[in-house]
Structures are given as C-alpha cells and as structure tokens.
XYZ file of C-alpha atoms in Angstrom:
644
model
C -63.409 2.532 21.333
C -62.569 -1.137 22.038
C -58.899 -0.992 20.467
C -56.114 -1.586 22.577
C -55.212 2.249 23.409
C -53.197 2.885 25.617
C -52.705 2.876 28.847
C -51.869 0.666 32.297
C -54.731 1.244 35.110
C -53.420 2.074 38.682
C -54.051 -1.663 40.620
C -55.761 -2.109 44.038
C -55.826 -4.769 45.680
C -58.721 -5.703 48.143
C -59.674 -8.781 50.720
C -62.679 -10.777 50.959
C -64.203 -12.170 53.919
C -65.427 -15.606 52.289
C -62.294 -17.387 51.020
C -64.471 -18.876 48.178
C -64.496 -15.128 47.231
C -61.897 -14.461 47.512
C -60.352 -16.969 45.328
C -62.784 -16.091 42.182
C -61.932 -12.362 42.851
C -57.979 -12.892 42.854
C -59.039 -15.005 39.661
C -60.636 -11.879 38.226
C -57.830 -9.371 39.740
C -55.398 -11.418 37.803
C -57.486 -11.097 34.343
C -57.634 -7.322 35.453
C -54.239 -6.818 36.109
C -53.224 -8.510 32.297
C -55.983 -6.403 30.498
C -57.963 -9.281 30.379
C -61.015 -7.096 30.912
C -64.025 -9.304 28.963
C -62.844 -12.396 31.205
C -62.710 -9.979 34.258
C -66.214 -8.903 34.285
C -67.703 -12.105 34.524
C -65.770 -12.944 37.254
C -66.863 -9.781 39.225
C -70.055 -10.047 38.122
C -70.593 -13.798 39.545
C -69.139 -12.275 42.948
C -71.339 -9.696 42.827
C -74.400 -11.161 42.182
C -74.160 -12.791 45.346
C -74.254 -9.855 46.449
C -71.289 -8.680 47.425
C -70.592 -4.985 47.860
C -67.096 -3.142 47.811
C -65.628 0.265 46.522
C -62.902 -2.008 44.634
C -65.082 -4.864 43.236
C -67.510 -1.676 42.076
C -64.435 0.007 41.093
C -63.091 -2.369 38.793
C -66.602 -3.802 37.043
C -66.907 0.261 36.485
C -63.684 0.326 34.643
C -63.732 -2.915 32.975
C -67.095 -1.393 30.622
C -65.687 1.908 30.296
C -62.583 0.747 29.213
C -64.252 -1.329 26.707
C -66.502 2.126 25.710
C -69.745 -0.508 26.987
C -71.203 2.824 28.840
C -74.090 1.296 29.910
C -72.276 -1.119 31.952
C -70.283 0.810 33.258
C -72.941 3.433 34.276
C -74.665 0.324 35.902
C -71.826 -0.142 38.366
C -70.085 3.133 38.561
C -74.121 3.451 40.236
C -73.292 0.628 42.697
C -70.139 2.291 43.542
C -72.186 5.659 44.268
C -74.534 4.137 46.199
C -72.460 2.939 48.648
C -72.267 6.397 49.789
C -68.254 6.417 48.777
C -66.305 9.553 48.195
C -64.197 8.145 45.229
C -61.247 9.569 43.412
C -61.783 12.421 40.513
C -61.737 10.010 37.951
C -64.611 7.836 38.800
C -66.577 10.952 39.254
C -65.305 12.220 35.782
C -66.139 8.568 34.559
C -69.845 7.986 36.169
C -70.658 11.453 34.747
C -69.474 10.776 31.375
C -70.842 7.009 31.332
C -74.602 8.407 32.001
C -74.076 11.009 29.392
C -73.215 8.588 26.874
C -76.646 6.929 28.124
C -78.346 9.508 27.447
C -78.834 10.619 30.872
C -77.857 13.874 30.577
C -80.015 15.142 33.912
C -78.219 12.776 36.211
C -74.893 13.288 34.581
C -74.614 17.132 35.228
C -75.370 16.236 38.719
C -72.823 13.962 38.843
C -70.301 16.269 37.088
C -71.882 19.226 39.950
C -69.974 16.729 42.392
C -67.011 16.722 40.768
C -66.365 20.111 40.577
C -67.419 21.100 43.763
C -64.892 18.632 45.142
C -62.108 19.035 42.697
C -62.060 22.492 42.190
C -58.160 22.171 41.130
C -59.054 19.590 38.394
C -58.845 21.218 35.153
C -61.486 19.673 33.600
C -63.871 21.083 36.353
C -62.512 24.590 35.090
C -63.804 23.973 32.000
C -66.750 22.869 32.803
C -67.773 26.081 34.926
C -65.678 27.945 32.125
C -67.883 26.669 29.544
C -71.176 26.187 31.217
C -72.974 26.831 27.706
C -70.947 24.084 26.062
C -74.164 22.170 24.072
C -75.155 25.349 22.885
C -71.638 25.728 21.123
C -71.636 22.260 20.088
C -75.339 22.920 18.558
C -73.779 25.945 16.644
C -71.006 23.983 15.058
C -72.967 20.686 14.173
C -74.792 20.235 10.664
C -71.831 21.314 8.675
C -71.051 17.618 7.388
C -71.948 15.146 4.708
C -70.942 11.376 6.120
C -70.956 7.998 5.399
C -69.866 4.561 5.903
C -66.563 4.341 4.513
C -67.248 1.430 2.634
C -64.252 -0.864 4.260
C -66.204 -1.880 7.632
C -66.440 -4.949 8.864
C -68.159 -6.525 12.098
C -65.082 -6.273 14.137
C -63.134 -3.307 15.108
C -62.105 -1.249 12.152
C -60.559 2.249 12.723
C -57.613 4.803 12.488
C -57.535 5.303 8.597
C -54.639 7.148 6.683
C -54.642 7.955 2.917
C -51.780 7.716 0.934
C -51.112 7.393 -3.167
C -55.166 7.097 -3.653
C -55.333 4.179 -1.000
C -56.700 4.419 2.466
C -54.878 2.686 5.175
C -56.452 1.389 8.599
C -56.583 -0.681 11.391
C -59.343 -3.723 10.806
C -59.739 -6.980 13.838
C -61.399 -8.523 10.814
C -61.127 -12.624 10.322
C -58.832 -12.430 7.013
C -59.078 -16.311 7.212
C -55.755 -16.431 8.973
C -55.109 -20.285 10.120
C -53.541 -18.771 13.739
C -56.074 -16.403 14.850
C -55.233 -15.206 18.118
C -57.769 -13.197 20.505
C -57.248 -10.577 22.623
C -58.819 -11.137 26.216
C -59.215 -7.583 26.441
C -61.613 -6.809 23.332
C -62.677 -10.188 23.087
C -61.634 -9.743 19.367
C -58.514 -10.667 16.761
C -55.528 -8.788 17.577
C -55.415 -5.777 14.818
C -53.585 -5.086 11.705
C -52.798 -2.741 9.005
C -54.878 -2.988 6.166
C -55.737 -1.312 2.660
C -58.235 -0.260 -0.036
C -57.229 1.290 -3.030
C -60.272 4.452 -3.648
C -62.028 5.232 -6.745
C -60.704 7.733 -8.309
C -64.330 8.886 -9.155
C -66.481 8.412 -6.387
C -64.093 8.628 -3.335
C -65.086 4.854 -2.432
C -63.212 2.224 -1.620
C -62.464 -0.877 -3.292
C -61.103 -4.615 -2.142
C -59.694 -4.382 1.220
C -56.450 -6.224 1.580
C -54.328 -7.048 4.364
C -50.605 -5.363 4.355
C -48.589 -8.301 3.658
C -45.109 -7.420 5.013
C -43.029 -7.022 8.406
C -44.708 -4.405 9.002
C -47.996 -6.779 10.663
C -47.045 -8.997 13.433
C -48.601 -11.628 15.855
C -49.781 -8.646 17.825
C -51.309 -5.278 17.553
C -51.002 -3.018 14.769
C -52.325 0.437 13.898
C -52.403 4.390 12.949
C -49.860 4.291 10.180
C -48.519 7.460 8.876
C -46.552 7.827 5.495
C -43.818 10.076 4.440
C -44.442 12.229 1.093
C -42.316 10.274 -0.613
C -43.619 6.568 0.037
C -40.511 5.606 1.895
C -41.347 6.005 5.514
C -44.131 4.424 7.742
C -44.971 5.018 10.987
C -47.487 3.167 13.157
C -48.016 2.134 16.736
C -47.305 -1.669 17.963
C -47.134 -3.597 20.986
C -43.994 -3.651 22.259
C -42.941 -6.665 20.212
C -39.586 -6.762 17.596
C -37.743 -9.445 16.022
C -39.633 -12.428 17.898
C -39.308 -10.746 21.673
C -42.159 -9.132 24.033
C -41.009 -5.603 25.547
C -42.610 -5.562 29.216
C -42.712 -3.121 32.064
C -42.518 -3.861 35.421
C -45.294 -4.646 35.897
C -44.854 -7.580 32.981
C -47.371 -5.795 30.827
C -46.590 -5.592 26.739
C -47.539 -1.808 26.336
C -47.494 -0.138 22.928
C -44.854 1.815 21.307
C -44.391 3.568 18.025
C -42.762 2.134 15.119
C -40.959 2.913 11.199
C -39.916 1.102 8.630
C -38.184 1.969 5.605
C -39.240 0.528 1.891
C -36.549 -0.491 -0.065
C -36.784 -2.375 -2.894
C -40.669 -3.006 -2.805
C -40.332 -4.059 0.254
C -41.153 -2.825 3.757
C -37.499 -3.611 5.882
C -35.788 -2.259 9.117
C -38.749 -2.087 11.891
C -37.869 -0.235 14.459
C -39.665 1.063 17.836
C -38.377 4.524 17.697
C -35.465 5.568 20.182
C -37.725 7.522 22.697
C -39.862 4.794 23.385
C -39.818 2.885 26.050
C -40.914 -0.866 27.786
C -42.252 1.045 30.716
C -44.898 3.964 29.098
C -47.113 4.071 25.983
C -46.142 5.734 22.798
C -49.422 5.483 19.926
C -50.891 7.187 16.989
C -47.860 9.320 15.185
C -49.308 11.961 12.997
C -46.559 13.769 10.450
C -46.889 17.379 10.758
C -47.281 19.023 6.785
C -43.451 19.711 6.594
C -42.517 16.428 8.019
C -40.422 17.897 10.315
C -41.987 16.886 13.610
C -44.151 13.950 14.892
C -46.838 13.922 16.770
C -47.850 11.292 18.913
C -50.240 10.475 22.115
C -48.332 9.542 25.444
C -48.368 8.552 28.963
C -44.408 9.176 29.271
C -43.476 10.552 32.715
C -44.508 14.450 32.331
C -47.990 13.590 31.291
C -50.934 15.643 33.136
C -53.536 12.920 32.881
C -54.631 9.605 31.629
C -52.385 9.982 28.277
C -50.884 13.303 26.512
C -50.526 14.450 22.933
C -46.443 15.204 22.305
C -44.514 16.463 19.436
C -41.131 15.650 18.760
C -38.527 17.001 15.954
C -36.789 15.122 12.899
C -33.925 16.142 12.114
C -32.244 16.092 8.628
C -30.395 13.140 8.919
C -33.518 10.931 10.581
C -32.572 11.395 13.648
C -35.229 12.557 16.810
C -35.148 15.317 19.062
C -36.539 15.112 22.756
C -40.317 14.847 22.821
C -42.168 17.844 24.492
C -45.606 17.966 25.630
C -47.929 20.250 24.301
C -48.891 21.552 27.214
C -52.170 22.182 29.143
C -53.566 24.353 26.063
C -54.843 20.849 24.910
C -53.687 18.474 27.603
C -56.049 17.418 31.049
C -56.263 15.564 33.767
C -58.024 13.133 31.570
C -57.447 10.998 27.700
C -56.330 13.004 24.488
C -55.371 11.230 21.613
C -55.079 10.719 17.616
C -53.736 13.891 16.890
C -53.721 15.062 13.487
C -52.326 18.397 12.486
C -52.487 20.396 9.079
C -51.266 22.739 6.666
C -53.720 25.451 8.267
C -51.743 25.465 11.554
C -54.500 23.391 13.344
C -54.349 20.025 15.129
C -57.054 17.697 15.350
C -57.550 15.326 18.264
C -59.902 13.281 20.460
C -60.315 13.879 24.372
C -62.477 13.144 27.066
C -61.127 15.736 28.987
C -63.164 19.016 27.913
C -66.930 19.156 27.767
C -68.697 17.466 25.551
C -70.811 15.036 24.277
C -70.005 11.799 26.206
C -67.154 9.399 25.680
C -64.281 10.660 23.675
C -65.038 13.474 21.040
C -63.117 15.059 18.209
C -61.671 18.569 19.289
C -59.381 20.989 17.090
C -57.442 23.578 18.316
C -54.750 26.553 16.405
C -51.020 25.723 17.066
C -49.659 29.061 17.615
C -46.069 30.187 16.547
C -44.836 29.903 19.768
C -46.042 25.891 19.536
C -48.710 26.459 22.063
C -52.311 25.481 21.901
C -55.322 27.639 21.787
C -58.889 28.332 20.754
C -59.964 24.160 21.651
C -63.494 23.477 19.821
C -65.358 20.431 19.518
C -66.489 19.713 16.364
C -69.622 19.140 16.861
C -72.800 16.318 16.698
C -72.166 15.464 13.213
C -68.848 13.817 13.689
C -69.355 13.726 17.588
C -71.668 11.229 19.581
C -72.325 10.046 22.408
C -69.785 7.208 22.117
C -65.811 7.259 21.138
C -65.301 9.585 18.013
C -61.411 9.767 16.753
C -58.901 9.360 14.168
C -59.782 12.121 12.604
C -58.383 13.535 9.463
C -58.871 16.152 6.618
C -57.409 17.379 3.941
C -57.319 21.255 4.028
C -58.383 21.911 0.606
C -61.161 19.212 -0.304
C -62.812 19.086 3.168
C -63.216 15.892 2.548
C -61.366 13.239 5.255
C -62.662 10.707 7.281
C -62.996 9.337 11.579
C -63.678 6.725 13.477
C -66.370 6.075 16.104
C -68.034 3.192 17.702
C -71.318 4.822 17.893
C -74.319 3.113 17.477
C -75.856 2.647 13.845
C -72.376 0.758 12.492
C -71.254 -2.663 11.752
C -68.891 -3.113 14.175
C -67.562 -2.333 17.450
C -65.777 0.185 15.606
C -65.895 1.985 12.401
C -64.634 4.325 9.768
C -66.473 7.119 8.413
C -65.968 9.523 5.161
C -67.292 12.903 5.240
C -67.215 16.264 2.958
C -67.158 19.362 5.534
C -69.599 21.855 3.692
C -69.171 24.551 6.164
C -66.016 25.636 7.803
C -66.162 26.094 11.635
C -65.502 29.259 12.938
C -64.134 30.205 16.751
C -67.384 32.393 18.331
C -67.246 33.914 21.352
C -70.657 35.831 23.289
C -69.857 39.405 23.126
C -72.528 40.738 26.132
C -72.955 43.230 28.852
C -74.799 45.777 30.738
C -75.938 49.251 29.649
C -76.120 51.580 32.608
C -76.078 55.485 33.829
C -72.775 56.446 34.222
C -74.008 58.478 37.112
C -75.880 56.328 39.061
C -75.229 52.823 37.721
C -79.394 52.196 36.823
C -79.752 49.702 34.524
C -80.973 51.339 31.092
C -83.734 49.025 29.101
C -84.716 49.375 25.501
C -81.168 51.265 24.629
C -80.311 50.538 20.773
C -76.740 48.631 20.249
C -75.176 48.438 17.283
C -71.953 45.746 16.184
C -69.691 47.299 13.617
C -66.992 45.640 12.088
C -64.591 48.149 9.735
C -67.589 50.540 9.577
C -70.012 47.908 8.228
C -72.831 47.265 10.108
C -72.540 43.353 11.490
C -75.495 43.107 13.811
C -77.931 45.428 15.909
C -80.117 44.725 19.106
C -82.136 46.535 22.083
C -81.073 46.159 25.489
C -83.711 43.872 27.414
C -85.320 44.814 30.640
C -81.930 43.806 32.719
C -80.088 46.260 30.650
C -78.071 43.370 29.028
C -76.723 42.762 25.168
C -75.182 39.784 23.473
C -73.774 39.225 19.965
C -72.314 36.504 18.617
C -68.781 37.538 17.679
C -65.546 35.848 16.037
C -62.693 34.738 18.081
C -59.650 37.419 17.480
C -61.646 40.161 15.651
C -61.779 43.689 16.348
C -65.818 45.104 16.494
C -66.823 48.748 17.837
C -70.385 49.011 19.819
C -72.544 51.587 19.846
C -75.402 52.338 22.344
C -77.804 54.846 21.529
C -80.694 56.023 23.583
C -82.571 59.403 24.349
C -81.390 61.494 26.527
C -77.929 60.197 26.605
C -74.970 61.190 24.957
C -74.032 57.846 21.852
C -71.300 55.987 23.209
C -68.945 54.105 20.593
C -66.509 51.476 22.609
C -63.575 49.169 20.703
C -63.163 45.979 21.437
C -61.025 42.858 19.946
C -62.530 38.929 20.424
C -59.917 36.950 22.503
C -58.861 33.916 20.332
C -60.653 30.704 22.308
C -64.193 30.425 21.796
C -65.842 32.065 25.267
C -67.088 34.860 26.571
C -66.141 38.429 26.142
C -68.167 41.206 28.683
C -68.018 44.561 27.139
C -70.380 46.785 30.166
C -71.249 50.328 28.841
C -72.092 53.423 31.018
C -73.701 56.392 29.265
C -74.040 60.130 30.099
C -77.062 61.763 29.994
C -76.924 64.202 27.810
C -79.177 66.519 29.626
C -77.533 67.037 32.427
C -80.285 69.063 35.185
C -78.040 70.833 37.879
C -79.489 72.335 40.867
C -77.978 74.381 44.139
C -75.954 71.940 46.085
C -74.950 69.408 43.324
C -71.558 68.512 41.745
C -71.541 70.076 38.222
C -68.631 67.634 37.382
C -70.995 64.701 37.792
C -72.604 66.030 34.711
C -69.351 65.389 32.368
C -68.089 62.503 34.619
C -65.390 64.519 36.071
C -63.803 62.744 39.140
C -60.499 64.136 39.349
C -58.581 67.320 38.057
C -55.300 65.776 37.175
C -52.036 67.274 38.497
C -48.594 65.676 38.372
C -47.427 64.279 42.049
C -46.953 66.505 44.290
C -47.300 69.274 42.192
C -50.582 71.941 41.828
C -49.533 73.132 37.816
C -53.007 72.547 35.448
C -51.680 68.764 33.622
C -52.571 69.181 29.915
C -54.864 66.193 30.034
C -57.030 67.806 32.553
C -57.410 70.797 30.634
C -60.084 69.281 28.657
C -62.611 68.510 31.530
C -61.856 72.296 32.484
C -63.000 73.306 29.002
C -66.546 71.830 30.099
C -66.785 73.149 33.228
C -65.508 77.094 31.139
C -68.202 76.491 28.243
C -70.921 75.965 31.440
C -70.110 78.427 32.908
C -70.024 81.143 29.709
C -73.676 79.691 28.773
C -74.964 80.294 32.402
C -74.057 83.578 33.411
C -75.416 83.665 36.561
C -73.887 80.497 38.042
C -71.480 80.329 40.617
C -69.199 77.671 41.688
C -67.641 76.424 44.683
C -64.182 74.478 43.872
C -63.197 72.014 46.004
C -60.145 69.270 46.397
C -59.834 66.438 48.103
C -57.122 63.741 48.772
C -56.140 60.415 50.220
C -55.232 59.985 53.898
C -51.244 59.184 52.196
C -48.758 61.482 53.655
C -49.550 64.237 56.618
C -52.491 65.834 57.157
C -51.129 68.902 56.987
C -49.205 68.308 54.012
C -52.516 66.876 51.722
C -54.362 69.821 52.899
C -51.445 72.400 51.668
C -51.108 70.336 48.486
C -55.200 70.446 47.870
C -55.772 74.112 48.582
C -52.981 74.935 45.916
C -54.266 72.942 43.272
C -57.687 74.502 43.973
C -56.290 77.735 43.326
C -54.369 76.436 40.135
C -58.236 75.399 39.308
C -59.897 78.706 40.077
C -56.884 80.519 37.981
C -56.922 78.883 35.265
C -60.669 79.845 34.675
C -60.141 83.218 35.884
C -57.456 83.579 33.568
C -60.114 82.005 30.993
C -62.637 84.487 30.962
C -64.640 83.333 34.023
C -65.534 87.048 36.576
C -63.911 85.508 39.675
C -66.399 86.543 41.808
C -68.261 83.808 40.611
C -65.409 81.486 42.047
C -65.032 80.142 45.244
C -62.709 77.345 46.627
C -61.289 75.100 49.176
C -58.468 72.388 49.906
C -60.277 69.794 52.302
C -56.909 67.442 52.392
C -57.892 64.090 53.589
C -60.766 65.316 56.289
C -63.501 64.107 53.901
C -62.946 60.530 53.504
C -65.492 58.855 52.047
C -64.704 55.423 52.757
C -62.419 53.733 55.946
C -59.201 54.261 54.432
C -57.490 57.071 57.110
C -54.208 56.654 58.600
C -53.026 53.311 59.392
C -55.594 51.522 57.943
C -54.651 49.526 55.039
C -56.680 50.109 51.552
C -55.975 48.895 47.994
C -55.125 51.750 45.398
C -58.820 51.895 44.062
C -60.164 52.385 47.270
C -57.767 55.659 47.903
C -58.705 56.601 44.667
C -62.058 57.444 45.658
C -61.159 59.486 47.995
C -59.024 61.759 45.508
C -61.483 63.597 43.772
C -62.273 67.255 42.735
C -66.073 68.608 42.916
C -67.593 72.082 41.607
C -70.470 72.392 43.593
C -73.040 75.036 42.020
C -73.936 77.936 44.963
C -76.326 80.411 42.688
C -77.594 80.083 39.354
C-alpha cells in the first residue's frame, strides 16, 4: 500500500569506516529520517553494492521496500540482514517472514516465522500463529464467496480508500488532474493525494466521470478516507498535519497525519478542523462512523498503542463534542499494523492487519463487537478479497453485500486500486469440533466407533472414529451440538457441548462403558459402572443422596447374581490423622454395607473394611505436598467380588 499511512519508524544511527561512506549514507539517513524512502534506497543501494555489509544499512534498505509494500525488495535485503548471522528485533523477523510470503515463498517464510516464535514467545502475534496453526485451511474455507471487479475509477497512480455517499463514491486518487503545481512526495515517488468523486449508475453500480473535490477540504498535501454524516453535513477524513497555511510537526520535525471535519453550509464545504484529540506528535487516520453516528472509529499510534498503529473508538456527543478515545483492545489490536476500520449495522467491524496470520502483507479481517465493546471471533476474509499484497479499505453495506476495497495486488493499474464486489455467500465463524473415543476403563483408544452431530435433534453430520480413535466436525462458532458415539459392546454415550465464539478449536474427548461388563474373583465390581467414590458429606459416614444411585447398581448386581459376594472397602487421603481417616473410612463402609442390607441384600454376602490412608496409590502421604486431583485418587471406594 504505497499511501502515506501512518506512522514514524524508530531511527538508528550507524558509523562507517570509509568517510566517503559515510557521507552518502548520512545523505541517505537524512532521506530516511524525512520519509524520503524512494530517494533513500538508492542511496543504500550504491553503498551497498560496494559491498558494504551492516545490520543498519540492511535494516533500513529492508524497511524502505516494505514500507513501500515492494516485497520483493524488501525480501532481497531483509535476506542480507539474515545472513549476516544477526539476531534482529521481532519486527524484522515478523517483516522477512511476511515479505517472502508475499513472494510466494511460503516454505522459507514459515521457517522464518518458526524463528520468531521460538524467540518471542510473549509476542502476540506468535500466539496466534501456534494458536492457529491451520490458518490457510480457514482462509481456503472462507474464499470463493465473492464477485469483484475493477471499480471503474482507477488510474495508474495510487487510488484507494473509497466511501459512498448520495449514489457517489468518494476516494483517495495520486492521479495527474492536470494541476499546474504538482508536487511529489519523496516517499511514494507519486502526487501527493486527494479526495475525489464519481457519481454511480444507478443501474449498473458503475461509476461515471471522476472529478476532483473542489473545496477546502483538498490541500497542498495529503488527503484521504472521508466519511460522511447521514445527513450530508459532516465530513471526516485524514490529512497531514497542515491547517490554514501552517505545517503541524513533532519533534522530530516530521508532518504526521491527523484526522479532520468540515461542516457544509451553504453548498459549501467551511470550518476544517483537525479534531481536538489529535495531536502534532502521533498519527490519527481513516475515521469510520459507526451506524448510529455516535462514535468514531479511527486507526492510531497515540501513546497506549500495542504495536505499529491501533484501531480506537471515540464518542460524539449530542452537541458535537468528543469523548476520550479508547483502544479497542488486544481482541483486535497486536504487536503489529491494524487499520481502516469499518464497522456496521450487524455489530461487526471490518479492518486490515498484518498482525494475525494470513496471507502476506496486510489483509482484510472482521471481527463481532460485543456489548461490552470488546472484540471477538477475528476472521480473515479470505483469498478473494485477500492477496498476497496490501488489501484494505474495506466496506459493505449489510443488506446488498455489495461494497468495495482496496489492494495493490498485482493484476491492477496502479500502485493501488479500488475494487467492487457482490458477497454471494455470507461467512460464517467455524470452529473443529474433534477428539478421542476411548474405554472409560482402561483409556484404549476405540477405532471404527460411529459419531453422530446433532443440532436441536436434527441430525447435522455423522462420522467413524479412525484408527487413532479421533473425530472432527466442522461446527459453528457459539452453537450448542450434542455427540453421540455408538459402538458394540459399549453402552451409547450422548455429550452437550456449545462452540466458543472465535473461530478455533473445540476438543470434546469421549470415554465409553462397556456395556458388558465380565467380572471375575478379585476385581472391582465398581469399575464396571465407573464407580470411584461413594459420596459422603465431610466428615460425615450418612449415605449422600447423590451416591445412592451408584448403590442402586451395585443392589440390582447383586439381586441378578445370587451367589456373589462382596468385599466393601474405603479408602482416603493421607489429610488429617491416620487414625482419624481410618475411623472415618470404616464407618462409612458400614453406612455402605447397611444401606444394602437394609435393601434386600442377605448380609452374609457382605463383607467390609476402612483402610484410612494405608493404601496410597500415588506419593501423596504426610508432608508431602500434592494438588487436589492427585489426593483425589487416593479417595476411592472398591467392591471387590470374593465368590460368585
């Protein structure tokens, strides 16, 4: 995207051992330092093909292409940097990896992006990555769902960041309009931007004469994204810092951008003004109206901001007045560049980042703005609208599906360009709903076990376990789905389960019970029904009424075999004295052996014991320190079979 977004690089200096050198490279750290990026790279690139070799020189030719979106470039000497053996910061590993992918080589970018995370661990964006390791296969599943084509208002300069208002589209255009004064900006090497406009056939969507905006609203410098009001009488848009003949600069003597209105009165568009929480020293760009006008969103790298630049909101208040901008948080925001949001009567914002896996370059993401004003569910929109260049500035409107972005991948007229589309298929949030069937008893793996997805009682989906055990459906973010696994010799199993509401992965494992259960001398009948505990309240040995139930299966056992006899047996954790657990067990194993006397059950086919803590089955005795599951398994009730 060779417009002039956004945002002032962090400046090293470096020394040069031949002074010849080092007076081209100051020449080319001073073209830097102003932006002056196509003037820059030949500098650099005269000094280095003489061969001279430093992280800084490497550095900076890097970041002079990717600035300028010329990936290949700056593949080319993000390599040199590399090769040097350096240990950079994140960002040039973030940037080398994105550069090749843009390239097309994918291979060498994962490696690169390997790196990164394996280095940056804390970095958000390597989160993501290892959150979202399957990310092409979700961008695959939400591509072909668009109609587009060249908006019909292109030019061979930079033309991008379209609005429609009263059946006209609005944009951005460093088209020659034949202006006497051109003036170029060193760092695109093209006419500074401004707002221009295109009235659209009514009939076929297209786009008639483009003309420029002839008002205050267009200066000397830098114009784009405007935004209208409902009611015609409002514009926003972004500017360089520049109002009423005078150049806003930071400290570092840099004209940044800032956002800007205007009110129309009489005809005419009067009273430009950067708005009041912008500022000479940090970027304000691309204002998007939210449907009820009653908040602005805007990209940012305002102190606050998590990476490279931010997406904001702030409020309007009745009387045109602003409230305090917030950021939206690190839902949406990274460590790296979102920007052109867009948001919509559907509660979703729009918005292009370089920050979460893609497809190289920045790509158009949307995401669901929750009541609470947070940010969830982030997809990318996929390779229709997505490339492996810049894609952004996009915008829709909710009930035609029809809208149109910007990109400066290959195939257009210009360095950039706008693009009209007609969604035909609306993109859902899917997650991977998977996991492993297994024996309850022994935790086996079980192969070839049928699994049905059921949503309301309709049948959504059905599969057979593969030789691993495993299952996967594809499921909707935030819906509710019951599973059921089915296989002989089991007992049918029927789990709920509700999607979370970002597009991931949800594990749902299932253990099943045989349904045969084949008892012999010696073993735990209660394994049979999954019985691990006979529930009593603390320190009490009285039958709970929730562990009456597992009783009742142990009861009916017992009336359909006759013959059997059981030994009862309780066990606890190493908590409290020994003699106290073993007083506490050898009640409750009486409770046990009542309550199935008092059941029906002969008691001389009863027998029982209290065992207290002296049959650990894991490390976790007195004084040594254990988590609660760990002492869990060492409370535990058995009803081992002595005759049958």
């Amino acid at each position: 995207m060779k417009n002039y977004i956004l945002f002032a690089l962090t400046i090293i200096c470096f020394s040069f051992d031949s002074y010849a050198q080092d007076s081209k490279l100051k020449s080319g750290d001073k073209k830097y330092d102003g932006y002056a990026y196509i003037d820059a790279i030949k500098t650099y690139e005269r000094v280095a093909d003489k061969g001279y070799k430093s992280e800084d020189l490497f550095k900076r030719l890097g970041n002079s292409y990717y600035f300028n979106s010329e990936f290949e470039g700056a593949a080319k000497w993000y390599g040199e940097l590399f090769a040097l053996n350096a240990s950079p910061e994140a960002e040039y590993y973030y940037r080398y990896a994105q550069s090749l992918k843009a390239e097309g080589q994918v291979d060498k970018a994962t490696l690169i992006m390997n790196e990164f995370i394996a280095r940056y661990k804390n970095d958000s964006r390597a989160g993501r990555y290892n959150d979202d390791a399957h990310y092409l296969d979700e961008i695959r599943a939400n591509s072909g769902r668009y109609k587009i084509e060249d908006a019909g208002i292109n030019s061979k300069y930079s033309d991008y960041g379209s609005f429609v208002y009263d059946s006209k589209i609005y944009f951005a255009s460093a088209r020659d309009t034949g202006n006497f004064s051109q003036r170029k900006h060193k760092w695109t090497g093209e006419y500074f931007t401004n707002i221009y406009s295109a009235n659209l056939d009514a009939q076929s969507g297209g786009a008639l004469k483009v003309n420029k905006i002839k008002s205050e609203i267009n200066s000397r410098f830098h114009e784009s994204s405007p935004v209208f009001t409902k009611d015609g009488k409002t514009v926003y848009f972004t500017r360089n810092n520049y109002a009423n003949g005078k150049k806003g600069k930071d400290a570092g003597k840099i004209t940044l951008v800032r956002i800007y209105q205007a009110r129309l009165e009489n005809g005419k568009w009067i009273k430009v003004t950067a708005l009041p929480f912008t500022s000479d020293n940090y970027s304000t760009a691309h204002p998007s109206l939210s449907p009820d006008e009653k908040t602005l969103y805007f990209a940012s790298d305002m102190p606050g901001t998590f990476g490279q630049s931010d997406i904001y909101k702030v409020s309007i208040n009745v009387n045109g007045s602003f409230g305090t901008p917030i950021n939206l948080g690190k839902g949406i925001n990274t460590e790296g560049k979102e920007t052109f949001p867009y948001a919509t009567s559907e509660n979703e914002i729009y918005f292009a980042s370089d920050g979460y896996p893609g497809l190289g370059g920045l790509d158009v993401f949307v995401g669901q703005i929750e009541d609470n004003g947070t940010i969830s569910g982030i997809r990318n929109l996929g390779n229709d609208i997505n490339s492996p260049k810049d894609d952004f500035a996009y915008i829709i409107d909710p009930v035609s599906r029809k809208g149109y972005f910007s990109s400066n991948k290959d195939g257009g007229q210009g360095s950039d360009d706008i693009y009209k589309f007609l969604e035909t298929r609306r993109l859902k949030c899917l997650q991977e709903l998977y996991g492993a069937i297994t024996d309850s008893e022994n935790g086996a793996v079980l192969p070839e076990t049928k699994v049905t997805l059921y949503e309301n009682q309709k049948i959504i989906n059905s599969t057979v376990s593969n030789t691993s055990g495993q299952y996967s459906f594809s499921a909707e973010c935030g819906k509710t789905y019951n599973v059921r696994a089915e296989k002989p010799d089991y007992a049918t199993k029927e789990l709920n389960i509700t999607i979370g509401k970002a597009a991931g992965k949800t594990n749902l494992p299932i253990a099943l019970d045989k349904s045969l259960c084949k008892v012999a001398v010696g073993d735990d009948l209660g394994k049979c029904f999954g019985i691990k505990m006979i529930y009593f309240d603390l320190d009490k040995s009285d039958i709970r009424s929730d562990a009456v139930f597992d009783l009742e299966k142990i009861l009916d056992v017992l009336n359909q075999h006759p013959t059997m006899k059981l030994d009862i047996r309780s066990h606890t954790d190493s908590r409290a004295t020994g003699s106290y657990n073993y007083s506490l067990s050898d009640r409750r194993v009486k409770s046990t052996i009542n309550w199935l006397i008092k059941n029906g059950v002969d008691k001389n086919r009863l027998t029982g014991k209290g065992y207290g803590e002296t049959q650990l089955v894991n490390k976790c005795a007195d004084g040594v320190i254990c988590g609660e599951e760990e002492h869990q398994k060492n409370r535990r009730s058995q009803f081992i079979v002595t005759a049958l």
